[in-house]
CSV table of C-alpha atoms (C1' of nucleotides) in Angstrom, one decimal:
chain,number,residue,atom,x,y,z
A,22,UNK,CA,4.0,-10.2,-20.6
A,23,UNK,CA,2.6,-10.4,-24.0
A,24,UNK,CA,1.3,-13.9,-22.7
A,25,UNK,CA,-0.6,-13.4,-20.1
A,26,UNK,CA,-3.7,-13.1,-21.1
A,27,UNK,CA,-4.6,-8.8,-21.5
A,28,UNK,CA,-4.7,-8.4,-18.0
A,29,UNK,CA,-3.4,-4.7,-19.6
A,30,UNK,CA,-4.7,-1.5,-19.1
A,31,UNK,CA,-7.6,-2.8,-16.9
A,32,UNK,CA,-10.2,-0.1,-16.7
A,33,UNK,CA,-9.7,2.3,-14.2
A,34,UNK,CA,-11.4,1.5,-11.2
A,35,UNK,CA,-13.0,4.4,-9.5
A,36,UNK,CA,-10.5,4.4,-7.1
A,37,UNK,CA,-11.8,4.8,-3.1
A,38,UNK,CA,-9.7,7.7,-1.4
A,39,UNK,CA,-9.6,8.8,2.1
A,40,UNK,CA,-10.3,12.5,1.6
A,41,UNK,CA,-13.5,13.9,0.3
A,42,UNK,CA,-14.0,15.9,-2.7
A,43,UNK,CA,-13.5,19.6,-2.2
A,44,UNK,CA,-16.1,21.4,-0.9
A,45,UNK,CA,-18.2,23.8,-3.0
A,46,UNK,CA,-16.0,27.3,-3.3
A,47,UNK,CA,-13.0,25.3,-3.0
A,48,UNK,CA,-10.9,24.9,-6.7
A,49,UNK,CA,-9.1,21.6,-6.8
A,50,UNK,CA,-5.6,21.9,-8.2
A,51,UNK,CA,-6.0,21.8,-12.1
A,52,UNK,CA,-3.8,19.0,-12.5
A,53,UNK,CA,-5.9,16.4,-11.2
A,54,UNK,CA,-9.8,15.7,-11.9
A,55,UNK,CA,-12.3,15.9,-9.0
A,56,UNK,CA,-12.3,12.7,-9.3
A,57,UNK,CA,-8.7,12.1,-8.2
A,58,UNK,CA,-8.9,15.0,-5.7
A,59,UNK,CA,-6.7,14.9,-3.5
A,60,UNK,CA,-3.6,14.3,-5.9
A,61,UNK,CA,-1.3,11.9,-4.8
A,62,UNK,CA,1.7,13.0,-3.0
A,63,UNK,CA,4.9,14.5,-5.0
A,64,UNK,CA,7.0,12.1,-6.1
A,65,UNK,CA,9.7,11.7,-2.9
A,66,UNK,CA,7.6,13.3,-0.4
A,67,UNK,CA,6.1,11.0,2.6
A,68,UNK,CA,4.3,8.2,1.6
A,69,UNK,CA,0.7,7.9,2.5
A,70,UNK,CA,-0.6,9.4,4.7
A,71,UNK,CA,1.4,12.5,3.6
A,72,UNK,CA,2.0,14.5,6.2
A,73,UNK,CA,0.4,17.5,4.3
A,74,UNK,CA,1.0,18.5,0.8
A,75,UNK,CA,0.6,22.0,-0.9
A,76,UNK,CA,-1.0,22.3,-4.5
A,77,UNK,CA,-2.1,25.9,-5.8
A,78,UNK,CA,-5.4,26.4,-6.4
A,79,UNK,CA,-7.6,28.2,-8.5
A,80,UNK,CA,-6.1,31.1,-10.4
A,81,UNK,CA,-2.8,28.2,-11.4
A,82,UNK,CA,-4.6,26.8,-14.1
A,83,UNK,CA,-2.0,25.0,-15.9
A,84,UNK,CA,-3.7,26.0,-19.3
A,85,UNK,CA,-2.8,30.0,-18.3
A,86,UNK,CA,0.6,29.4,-16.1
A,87,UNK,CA,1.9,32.0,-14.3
A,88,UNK,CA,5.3,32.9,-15.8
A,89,UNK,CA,6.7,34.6,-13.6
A,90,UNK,CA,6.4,31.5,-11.3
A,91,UNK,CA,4.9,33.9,-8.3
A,92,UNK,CA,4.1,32.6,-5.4
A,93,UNK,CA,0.8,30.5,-5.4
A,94,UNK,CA,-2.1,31.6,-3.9
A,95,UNK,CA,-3.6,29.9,-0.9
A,96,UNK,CA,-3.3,26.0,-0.8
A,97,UNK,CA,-5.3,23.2,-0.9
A,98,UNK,CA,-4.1,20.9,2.0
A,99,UNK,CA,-5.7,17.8,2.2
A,100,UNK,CA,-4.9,16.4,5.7
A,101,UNK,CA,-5.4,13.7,7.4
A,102,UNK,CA,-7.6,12.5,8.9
A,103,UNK,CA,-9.9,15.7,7.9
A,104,UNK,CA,-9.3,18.5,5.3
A,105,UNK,CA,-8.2,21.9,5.7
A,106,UNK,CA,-8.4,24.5,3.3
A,107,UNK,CA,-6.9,28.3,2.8
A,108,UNK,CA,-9.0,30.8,4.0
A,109,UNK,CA,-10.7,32.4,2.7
A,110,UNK,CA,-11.8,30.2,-0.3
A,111,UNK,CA,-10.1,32.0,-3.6
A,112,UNK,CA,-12.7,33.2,-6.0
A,113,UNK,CA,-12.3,30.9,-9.3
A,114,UNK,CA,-9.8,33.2,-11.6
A,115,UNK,CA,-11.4,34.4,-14.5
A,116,UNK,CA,-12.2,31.8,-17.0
A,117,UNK,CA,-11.0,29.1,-15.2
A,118,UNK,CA,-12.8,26.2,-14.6
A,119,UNK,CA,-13.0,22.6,-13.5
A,120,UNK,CA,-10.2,20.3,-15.0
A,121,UNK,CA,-11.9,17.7,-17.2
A,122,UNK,CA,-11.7,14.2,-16.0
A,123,UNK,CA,-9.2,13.4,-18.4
A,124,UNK,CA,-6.4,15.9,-17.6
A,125,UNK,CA,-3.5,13.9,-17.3
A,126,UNK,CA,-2.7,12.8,-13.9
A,127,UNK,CA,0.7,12.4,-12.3
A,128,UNK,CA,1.5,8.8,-12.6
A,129,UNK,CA,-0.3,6.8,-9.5
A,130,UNK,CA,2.1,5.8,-7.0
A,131,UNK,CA,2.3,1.9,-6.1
A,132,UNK,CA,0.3,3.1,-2.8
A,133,UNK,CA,-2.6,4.9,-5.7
A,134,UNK,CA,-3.6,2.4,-8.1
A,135,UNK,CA,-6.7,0.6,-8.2
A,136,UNK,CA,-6.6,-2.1,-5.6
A,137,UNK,CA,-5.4,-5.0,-7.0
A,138,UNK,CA,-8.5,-7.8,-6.9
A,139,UNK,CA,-7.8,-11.5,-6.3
A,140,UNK,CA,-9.6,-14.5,-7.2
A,141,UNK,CA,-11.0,-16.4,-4.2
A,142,UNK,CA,-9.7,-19.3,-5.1
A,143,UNK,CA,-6.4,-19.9,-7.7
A,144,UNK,CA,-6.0,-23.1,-9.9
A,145,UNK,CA,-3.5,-25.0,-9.2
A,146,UNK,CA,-1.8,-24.5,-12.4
A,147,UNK,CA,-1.9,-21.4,-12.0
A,148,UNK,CA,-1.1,-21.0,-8.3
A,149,UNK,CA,1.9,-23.4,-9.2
A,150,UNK,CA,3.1,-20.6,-11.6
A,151,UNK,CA,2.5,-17.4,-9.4
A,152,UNK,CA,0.2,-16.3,-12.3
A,153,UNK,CA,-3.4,-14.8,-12.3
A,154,UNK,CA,-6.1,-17.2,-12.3
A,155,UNK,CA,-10.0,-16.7,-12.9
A,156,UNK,CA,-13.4,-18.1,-11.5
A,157,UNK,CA,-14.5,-19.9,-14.5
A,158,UNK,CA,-12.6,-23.5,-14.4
A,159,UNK,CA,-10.6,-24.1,-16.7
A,160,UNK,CA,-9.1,-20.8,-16.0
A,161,UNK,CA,-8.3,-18.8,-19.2
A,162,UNK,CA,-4.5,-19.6,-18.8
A,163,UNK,CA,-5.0,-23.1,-18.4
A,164,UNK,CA,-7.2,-23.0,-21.6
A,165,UNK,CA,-4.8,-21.2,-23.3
A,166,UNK,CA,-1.6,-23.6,-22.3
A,167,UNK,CA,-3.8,-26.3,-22.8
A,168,UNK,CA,-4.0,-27.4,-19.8
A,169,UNK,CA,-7.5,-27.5,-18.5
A,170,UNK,CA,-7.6,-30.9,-18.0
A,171,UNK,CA,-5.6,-29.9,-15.0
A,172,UNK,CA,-7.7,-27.3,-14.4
A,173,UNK,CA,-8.8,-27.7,-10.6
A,174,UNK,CA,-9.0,-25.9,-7.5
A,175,UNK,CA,-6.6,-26.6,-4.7
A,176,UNK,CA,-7.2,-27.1,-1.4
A,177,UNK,CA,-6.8,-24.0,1.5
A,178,UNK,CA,-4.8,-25.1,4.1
A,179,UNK,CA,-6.6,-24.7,7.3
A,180,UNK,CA,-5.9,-21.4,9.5
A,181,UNK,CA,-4.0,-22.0,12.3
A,182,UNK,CA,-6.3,-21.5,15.4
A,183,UNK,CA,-5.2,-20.7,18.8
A,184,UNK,CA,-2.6,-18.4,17.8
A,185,UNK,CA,-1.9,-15.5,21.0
A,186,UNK,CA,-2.6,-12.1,20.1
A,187,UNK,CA,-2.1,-10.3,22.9
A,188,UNK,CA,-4.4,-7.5,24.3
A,189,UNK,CA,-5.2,-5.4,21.1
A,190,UNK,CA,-4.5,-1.6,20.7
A,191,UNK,CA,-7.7,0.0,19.8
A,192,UNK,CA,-7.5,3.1,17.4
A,193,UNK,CA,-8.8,6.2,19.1
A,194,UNK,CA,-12.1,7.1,17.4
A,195,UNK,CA,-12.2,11.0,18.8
A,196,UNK,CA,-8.4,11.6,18.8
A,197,UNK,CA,-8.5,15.1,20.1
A,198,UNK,CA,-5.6,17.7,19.4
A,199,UNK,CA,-4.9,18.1,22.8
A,200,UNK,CA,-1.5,18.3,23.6
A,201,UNK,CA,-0.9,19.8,20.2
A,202,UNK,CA,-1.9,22.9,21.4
A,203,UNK,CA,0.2,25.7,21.5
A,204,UNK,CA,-0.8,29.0,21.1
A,205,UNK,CA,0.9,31.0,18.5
A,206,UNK,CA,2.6,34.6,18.6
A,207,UNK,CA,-1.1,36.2,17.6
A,208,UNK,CA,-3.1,34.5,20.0
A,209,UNK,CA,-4.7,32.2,17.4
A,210,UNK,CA,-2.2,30.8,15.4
A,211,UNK,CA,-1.1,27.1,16.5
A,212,UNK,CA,1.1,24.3,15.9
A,213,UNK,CA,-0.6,21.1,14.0
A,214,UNK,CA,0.6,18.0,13.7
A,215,UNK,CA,2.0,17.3,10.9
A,216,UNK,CA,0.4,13.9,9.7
A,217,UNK,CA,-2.7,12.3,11.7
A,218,UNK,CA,-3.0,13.3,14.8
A,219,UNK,CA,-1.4,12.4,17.9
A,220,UNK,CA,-3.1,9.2,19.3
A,221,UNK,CA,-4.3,9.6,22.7
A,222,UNK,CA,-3.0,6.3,23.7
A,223,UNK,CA,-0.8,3.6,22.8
A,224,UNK,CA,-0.4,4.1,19.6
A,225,UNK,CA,-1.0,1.5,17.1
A,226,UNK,CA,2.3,0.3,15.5
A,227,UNK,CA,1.2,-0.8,12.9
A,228,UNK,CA,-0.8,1.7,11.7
A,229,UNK,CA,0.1,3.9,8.6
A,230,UNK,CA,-1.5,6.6,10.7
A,231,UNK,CA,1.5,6.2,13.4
A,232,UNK,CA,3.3,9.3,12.8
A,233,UNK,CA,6.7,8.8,11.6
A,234,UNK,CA,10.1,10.2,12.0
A,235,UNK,CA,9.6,13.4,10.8
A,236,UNK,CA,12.2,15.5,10.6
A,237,UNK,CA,12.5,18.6,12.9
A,238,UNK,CA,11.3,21.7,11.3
A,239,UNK,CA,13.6,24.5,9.6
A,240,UNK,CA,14.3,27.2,11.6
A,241,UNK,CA,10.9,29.4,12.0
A,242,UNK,CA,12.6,32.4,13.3
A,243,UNK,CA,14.2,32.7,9.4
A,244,UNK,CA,10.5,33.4,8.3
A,245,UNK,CA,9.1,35.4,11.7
A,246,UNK,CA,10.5,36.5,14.4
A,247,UNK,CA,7.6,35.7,16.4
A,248,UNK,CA,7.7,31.8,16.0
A,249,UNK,CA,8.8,29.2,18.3
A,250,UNK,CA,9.8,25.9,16.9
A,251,UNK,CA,7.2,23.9,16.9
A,252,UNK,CA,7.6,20.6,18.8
A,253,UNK,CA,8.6,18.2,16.4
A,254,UNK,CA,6.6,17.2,13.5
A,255,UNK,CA,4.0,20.3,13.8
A,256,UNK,CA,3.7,22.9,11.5
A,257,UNK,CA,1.9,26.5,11.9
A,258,UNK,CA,-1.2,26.9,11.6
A,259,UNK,CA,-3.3,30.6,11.5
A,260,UNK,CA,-6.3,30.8,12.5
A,261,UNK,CA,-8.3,33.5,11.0
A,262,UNK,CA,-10.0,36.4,13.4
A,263,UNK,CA,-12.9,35.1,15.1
A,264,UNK,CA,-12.6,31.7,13.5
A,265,UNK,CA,-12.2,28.8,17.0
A,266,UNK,CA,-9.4,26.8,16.6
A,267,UNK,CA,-10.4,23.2,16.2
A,268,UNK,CA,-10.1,22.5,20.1
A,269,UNK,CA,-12.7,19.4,19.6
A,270,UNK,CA,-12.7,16.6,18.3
A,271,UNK,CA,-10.8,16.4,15.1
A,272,UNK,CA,-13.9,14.6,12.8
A,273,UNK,CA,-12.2,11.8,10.8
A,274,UNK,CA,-13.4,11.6,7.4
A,275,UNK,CA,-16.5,10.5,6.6
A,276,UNK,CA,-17.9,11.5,10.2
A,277,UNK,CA,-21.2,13.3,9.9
A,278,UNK,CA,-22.0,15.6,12.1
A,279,UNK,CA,-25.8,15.8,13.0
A,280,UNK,CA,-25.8,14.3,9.4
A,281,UNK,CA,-23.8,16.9,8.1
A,282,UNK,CA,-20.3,16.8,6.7
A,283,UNK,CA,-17.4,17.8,9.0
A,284,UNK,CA,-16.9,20.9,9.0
A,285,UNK,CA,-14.0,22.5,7.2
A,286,UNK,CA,-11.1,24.4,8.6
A,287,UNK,CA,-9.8,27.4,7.6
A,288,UNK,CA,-6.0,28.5,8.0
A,289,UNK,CA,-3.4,30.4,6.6
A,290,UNK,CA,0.3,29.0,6.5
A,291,UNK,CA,2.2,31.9,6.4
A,292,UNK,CA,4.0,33.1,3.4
A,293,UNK,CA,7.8,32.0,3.1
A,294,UNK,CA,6.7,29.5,5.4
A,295,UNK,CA,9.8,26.6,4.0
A,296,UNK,CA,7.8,23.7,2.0
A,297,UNK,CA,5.8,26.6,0.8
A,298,UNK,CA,8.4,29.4,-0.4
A,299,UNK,CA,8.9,28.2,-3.9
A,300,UNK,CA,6.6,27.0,-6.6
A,301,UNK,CA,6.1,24.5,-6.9
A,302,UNK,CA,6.6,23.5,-4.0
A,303,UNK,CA,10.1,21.4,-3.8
A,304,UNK,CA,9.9,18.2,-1.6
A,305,UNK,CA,11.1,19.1,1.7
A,306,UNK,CA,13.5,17.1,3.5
A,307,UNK,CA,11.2,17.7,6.5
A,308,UNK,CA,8.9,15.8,5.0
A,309,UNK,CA,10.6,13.6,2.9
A,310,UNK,CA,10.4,9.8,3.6
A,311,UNK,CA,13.3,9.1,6.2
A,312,UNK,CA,16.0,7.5,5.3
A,313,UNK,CA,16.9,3.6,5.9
A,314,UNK,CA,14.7,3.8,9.3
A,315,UNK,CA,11.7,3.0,8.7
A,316,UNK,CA,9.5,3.3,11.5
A,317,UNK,CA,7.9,-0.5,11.4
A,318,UNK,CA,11.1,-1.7,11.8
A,319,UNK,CA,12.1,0.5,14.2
A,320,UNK,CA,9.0,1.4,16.4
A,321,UNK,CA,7.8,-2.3,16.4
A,322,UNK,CA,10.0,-4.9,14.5
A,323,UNK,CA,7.7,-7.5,15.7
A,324,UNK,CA,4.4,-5.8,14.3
A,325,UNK,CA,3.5,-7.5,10.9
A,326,UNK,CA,3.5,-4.9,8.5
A,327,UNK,CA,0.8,-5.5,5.5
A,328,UNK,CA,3.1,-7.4,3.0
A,329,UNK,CA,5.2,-8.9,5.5
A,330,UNK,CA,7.6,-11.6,4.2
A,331,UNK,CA,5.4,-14.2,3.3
A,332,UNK,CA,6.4,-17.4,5.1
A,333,UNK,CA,7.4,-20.0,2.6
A,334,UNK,CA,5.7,-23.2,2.8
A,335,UNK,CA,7.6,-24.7,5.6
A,336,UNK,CA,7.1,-21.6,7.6
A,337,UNK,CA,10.5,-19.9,7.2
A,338,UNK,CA,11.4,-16.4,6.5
A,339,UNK,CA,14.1,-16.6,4.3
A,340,UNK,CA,13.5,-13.1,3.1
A,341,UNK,CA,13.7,-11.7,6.3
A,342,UNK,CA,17.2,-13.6,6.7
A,343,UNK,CA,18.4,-12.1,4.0
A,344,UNK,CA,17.2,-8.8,3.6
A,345,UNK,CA,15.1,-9.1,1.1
A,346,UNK,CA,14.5,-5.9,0.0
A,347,UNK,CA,16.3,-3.1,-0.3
A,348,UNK,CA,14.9,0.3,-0.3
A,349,UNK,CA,11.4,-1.2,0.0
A,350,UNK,CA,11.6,-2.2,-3.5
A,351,UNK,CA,12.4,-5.8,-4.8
A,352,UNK,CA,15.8,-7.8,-4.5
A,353,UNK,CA,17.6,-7.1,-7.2
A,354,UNK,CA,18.7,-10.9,-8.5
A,355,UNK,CA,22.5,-11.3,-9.1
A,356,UNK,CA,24.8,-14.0,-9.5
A,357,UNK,CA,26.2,-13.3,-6.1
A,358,UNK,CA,25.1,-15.0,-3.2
A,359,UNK,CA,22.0,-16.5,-2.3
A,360,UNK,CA,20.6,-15.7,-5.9
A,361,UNK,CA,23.3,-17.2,-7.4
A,362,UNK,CA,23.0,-20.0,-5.6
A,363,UNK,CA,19.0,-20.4,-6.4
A,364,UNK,CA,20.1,-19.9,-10.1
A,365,UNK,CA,22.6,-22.8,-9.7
A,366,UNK,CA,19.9,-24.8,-7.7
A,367,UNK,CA,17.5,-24.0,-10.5
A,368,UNK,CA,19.3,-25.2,-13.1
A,369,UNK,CA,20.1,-28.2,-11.5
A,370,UNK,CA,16.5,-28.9,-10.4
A,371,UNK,CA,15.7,-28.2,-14.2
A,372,UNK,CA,18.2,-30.5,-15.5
A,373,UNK,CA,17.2,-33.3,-13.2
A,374,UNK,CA,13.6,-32.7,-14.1
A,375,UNK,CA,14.2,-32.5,-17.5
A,376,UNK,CA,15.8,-36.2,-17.1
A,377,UNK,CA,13.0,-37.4,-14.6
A,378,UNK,CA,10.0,-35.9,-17.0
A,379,UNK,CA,11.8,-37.4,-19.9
A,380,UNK,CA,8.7,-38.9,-21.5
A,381,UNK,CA,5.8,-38.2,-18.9
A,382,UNK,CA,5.5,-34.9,-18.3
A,383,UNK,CA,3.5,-33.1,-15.0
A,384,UNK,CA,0.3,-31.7,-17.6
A,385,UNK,CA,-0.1,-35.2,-18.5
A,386,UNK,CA,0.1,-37.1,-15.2
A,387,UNK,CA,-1.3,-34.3,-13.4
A,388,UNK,CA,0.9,-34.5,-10.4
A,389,UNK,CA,4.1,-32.5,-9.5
A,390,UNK,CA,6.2,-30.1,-7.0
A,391,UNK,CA,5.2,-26.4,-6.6
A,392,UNK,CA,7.6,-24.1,-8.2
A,393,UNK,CA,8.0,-22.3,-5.2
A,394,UNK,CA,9.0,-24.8,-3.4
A,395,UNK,CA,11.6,-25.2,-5.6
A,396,UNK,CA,12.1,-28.8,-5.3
A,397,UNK,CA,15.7,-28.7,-6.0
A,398,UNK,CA,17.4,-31.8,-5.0
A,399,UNK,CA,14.8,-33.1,-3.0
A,400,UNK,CA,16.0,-30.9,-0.2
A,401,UNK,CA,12.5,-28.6,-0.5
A,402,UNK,CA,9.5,-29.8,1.8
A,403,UNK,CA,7.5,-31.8,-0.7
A,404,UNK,CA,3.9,-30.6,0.8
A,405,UNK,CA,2.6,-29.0,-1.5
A,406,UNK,CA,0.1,-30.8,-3.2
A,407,UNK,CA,-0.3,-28.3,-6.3
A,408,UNK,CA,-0.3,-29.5,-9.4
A,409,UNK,CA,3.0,-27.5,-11.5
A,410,UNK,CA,2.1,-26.5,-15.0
A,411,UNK,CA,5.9,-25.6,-15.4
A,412,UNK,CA,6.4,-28.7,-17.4
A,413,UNK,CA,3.3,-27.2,-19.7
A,414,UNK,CA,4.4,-23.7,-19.7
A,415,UNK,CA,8.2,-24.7,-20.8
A,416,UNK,CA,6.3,-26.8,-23.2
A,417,UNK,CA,4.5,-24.3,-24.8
F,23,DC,C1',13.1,-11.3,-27.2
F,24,DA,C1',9.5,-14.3,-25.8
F,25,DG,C1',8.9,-17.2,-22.2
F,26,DT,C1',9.8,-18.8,-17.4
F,27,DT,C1',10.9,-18.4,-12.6
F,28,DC,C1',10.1,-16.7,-8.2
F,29,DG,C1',10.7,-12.9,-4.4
F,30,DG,C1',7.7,-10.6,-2.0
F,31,DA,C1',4.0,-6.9,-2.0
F,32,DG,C1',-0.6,-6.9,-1.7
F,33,DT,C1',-5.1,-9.0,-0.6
F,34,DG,C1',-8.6,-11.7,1.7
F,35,DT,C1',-10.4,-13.4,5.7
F,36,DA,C1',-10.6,-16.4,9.9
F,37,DA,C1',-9.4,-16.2,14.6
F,38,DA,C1',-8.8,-13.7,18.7
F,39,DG,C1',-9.8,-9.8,21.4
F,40,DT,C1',-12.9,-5.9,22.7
F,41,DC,C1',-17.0,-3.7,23.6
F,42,DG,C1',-21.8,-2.5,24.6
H,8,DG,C1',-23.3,-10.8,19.2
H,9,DA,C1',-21.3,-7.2,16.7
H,10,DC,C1',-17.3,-5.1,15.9
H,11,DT,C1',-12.3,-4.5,15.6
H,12,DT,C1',-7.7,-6.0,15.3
H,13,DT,C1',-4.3,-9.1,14.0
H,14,DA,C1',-1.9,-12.3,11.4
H,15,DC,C1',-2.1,-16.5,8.4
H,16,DA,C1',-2.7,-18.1,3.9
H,17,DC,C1',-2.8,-17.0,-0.4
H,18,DT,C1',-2.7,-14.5,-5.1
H,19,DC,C1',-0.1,-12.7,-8.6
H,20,DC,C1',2.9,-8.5,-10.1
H,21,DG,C1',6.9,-7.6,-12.2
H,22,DA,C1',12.0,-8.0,-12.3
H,23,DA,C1',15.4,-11.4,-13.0
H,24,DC,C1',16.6,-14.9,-15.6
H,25,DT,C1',16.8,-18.4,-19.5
H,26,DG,C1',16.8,-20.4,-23.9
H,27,DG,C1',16.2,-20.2,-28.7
DNA sequence: CAGTTCGGAGTGTAAAGTCG
DNA sequence: GACTTTACACTCCGAACTGG
């Protein structure tokens, strides 16, 4: 809002990415600085960690597009956990070069931007009102609604302690690409998993990393005779004469080796290969997002994902109850059911405050109900001890 | 249309569990 | 004891809603 203070276009942070710049020989795709490399994923593709994505590189400069829309040249394919490259490494077309920083990027998806930062501690005004807060006290908002009398920290509620976890699932440091082995029609081409790889034991549920239900692929034989389809949720993989296939360890990013990066993989993706026949690339249902199942919910409904339903106050889910969300994105609020009825409670909760404030109002006497605990009626837990700047922020 | 409300995604971190 | 994993407590974004 225009009122909140210019938390606007907040400087963007260099932003921390899993993958690793390209390697020198390798030519980022020109539509994204080095600094964004790897770009995020197309827009309807897999959420993070993609799968695997294609971008052109090199000779595609956007500045000297390729009418005829041929088919790209080898492809950049950052992959988790490591990178893999084409092979060999594309010469830098004539006259190309880097992208400057400021070549506009492809909007950042909710899972790109900068990670949102939070003040240890809100105010309670502020917390009261779901709005951003500061360190300094008064807070910048309370200054500004005039409020910083009120101005004060709240108290944390203590952690609950003694809470069961259960014996943990421990990621797999060295996941190794073992059963994922299959040896291809040439003797060195093999199928890689699409996504991280396979974890060597019970999986963690509620890791991102947990591949998810990805499609089977498109019929290989359409492209070459010669391929088998790949067990579900790999994709082909050619390994160049004389170069090993990746039978170790797959490094995870940021694992040095003797000190020394991981080493990068060369492969070729053979040509017509589906995701890869057109170019762009289209978004392929294979590795589109799936549907209404979404693994959390399916693999492990009891697994917390990051951004579970917060538990209200007095410890009740009501999202959960109610579906909350729909399509991962926000409730939309109607008139119709539950929202109505808040709307309804609102209003009435407004009305009798209105009356009850009358002539003292909560800035003044400091005290008051959380907004989120929407003290409708009385029927709300009162135990929240925050102090609501409503009253000050209707007043203003 | 500016201001308010609030659902819930995203973040921080303490507690519990694991490991060397 | 250090590290990792998990989940609680919390912040605050942003869409829905309200009132002038």
């Amino acid at each position: 809002m225009a009122t909140e203070q210019a938390k606007a276009p907040a400087p963007a942070q260099p932003q921390e990415h899993v993958y690793s710049h390209p390697p020198p020989g390798m030519i980022p795709y020109p539509h994204f600085s080095p600094a964004s490399f790897p770009p995020p994923p197309p827009p309807g593709t897999y959420p993070h960690p993609a799968p695997f994505f294609t971008y052109a590189a090199g000779p595609h400069d956007p500045a000297h597009p390729d009418p005829a829309g041929a088919a790209p040249p080898p492809y950049v394919y950052p992959y988790a956990p490591g990178m893999m490259y084409a092979y060999p490494p594309p010469p830098p077309a004539q006259g190309y070069t880097a992208p400057p920083a400021s070549a506009p990027a492809p909007p950042a998806s909710p899972t790109q931007r900068a990670k949102r930062k939070q003040v240890k501690m809100a105010c309670t005004n502020c917390a009261a009102a779901c709005k951003r807060c500061d360190e300094s006290r008064p807070c910048e908002r309370c200054v500004k609604y005039g409020i910083a009398t009120t101005c004060v920290d709240g108290t944390r509620k203590e952690r609950k302690k003694g809470i069961k976890r259960g014996p943990y699932k421990r990621k797999n440091k060295n996941t190794i690409v073992e059963s994922a082995s299959f040896t291809g029609p040439d003797g060195d081409a093999e199928w890689q998993p699409a996504g991280a790889p396979p974890q060597t034991n019970g999986t963690n549920p509620t890791s991102p990393a947990s591949t998810p239900n990805i499609a089977p692929a498109a019929p290989m034989q359409a492209i070459h005779p010669a391929f088998t389809v790949p067990p579900e949720g790999y994709y082909p993989v050619f390994y160049p004469n004389g170069f090993p296939a990746p039978h170790a360890p797959v490094p995870h990013e940021g694992d040095a080796v003797n000190g020394h990066p991981p080493p990068v993989m060369p492969f070729f993706v053979p040509a017509g290969f589906p995701p890869f026949s057109a170019y762009p690339p289209p978004p392929h249902p294979m590795y589109a997002a799936p549907p209404a199942v979404h693994p959390q919910a399916t693999v492990n409904p009891s697994a917390t994902a990051p951004g579970s339903p917060k538990k209200g106050s007095d410890g009740s889910t009501e999202a959960q109850v109610n579906g909350a969300t729909v399509n991962g994105k926000k409730r939309p609020r109607s008139s119709a059911g539950k929202a109505g009825d808040a709307k309804a409670k609102r209003n009435k909760a407004r009305e009798a405050k209105s009356k009850a404030d009358g002539d003292s109002t909560v800035a003044e006497n400091g005290t008051g109900v959380g907004d989120h605990g929407d003290g409708a009626a009385g029927e709300e837990d009162q135990t929240e001890e925050v102090v609501s700047d409503d009253a000050a922020e209707s007043g203003n």
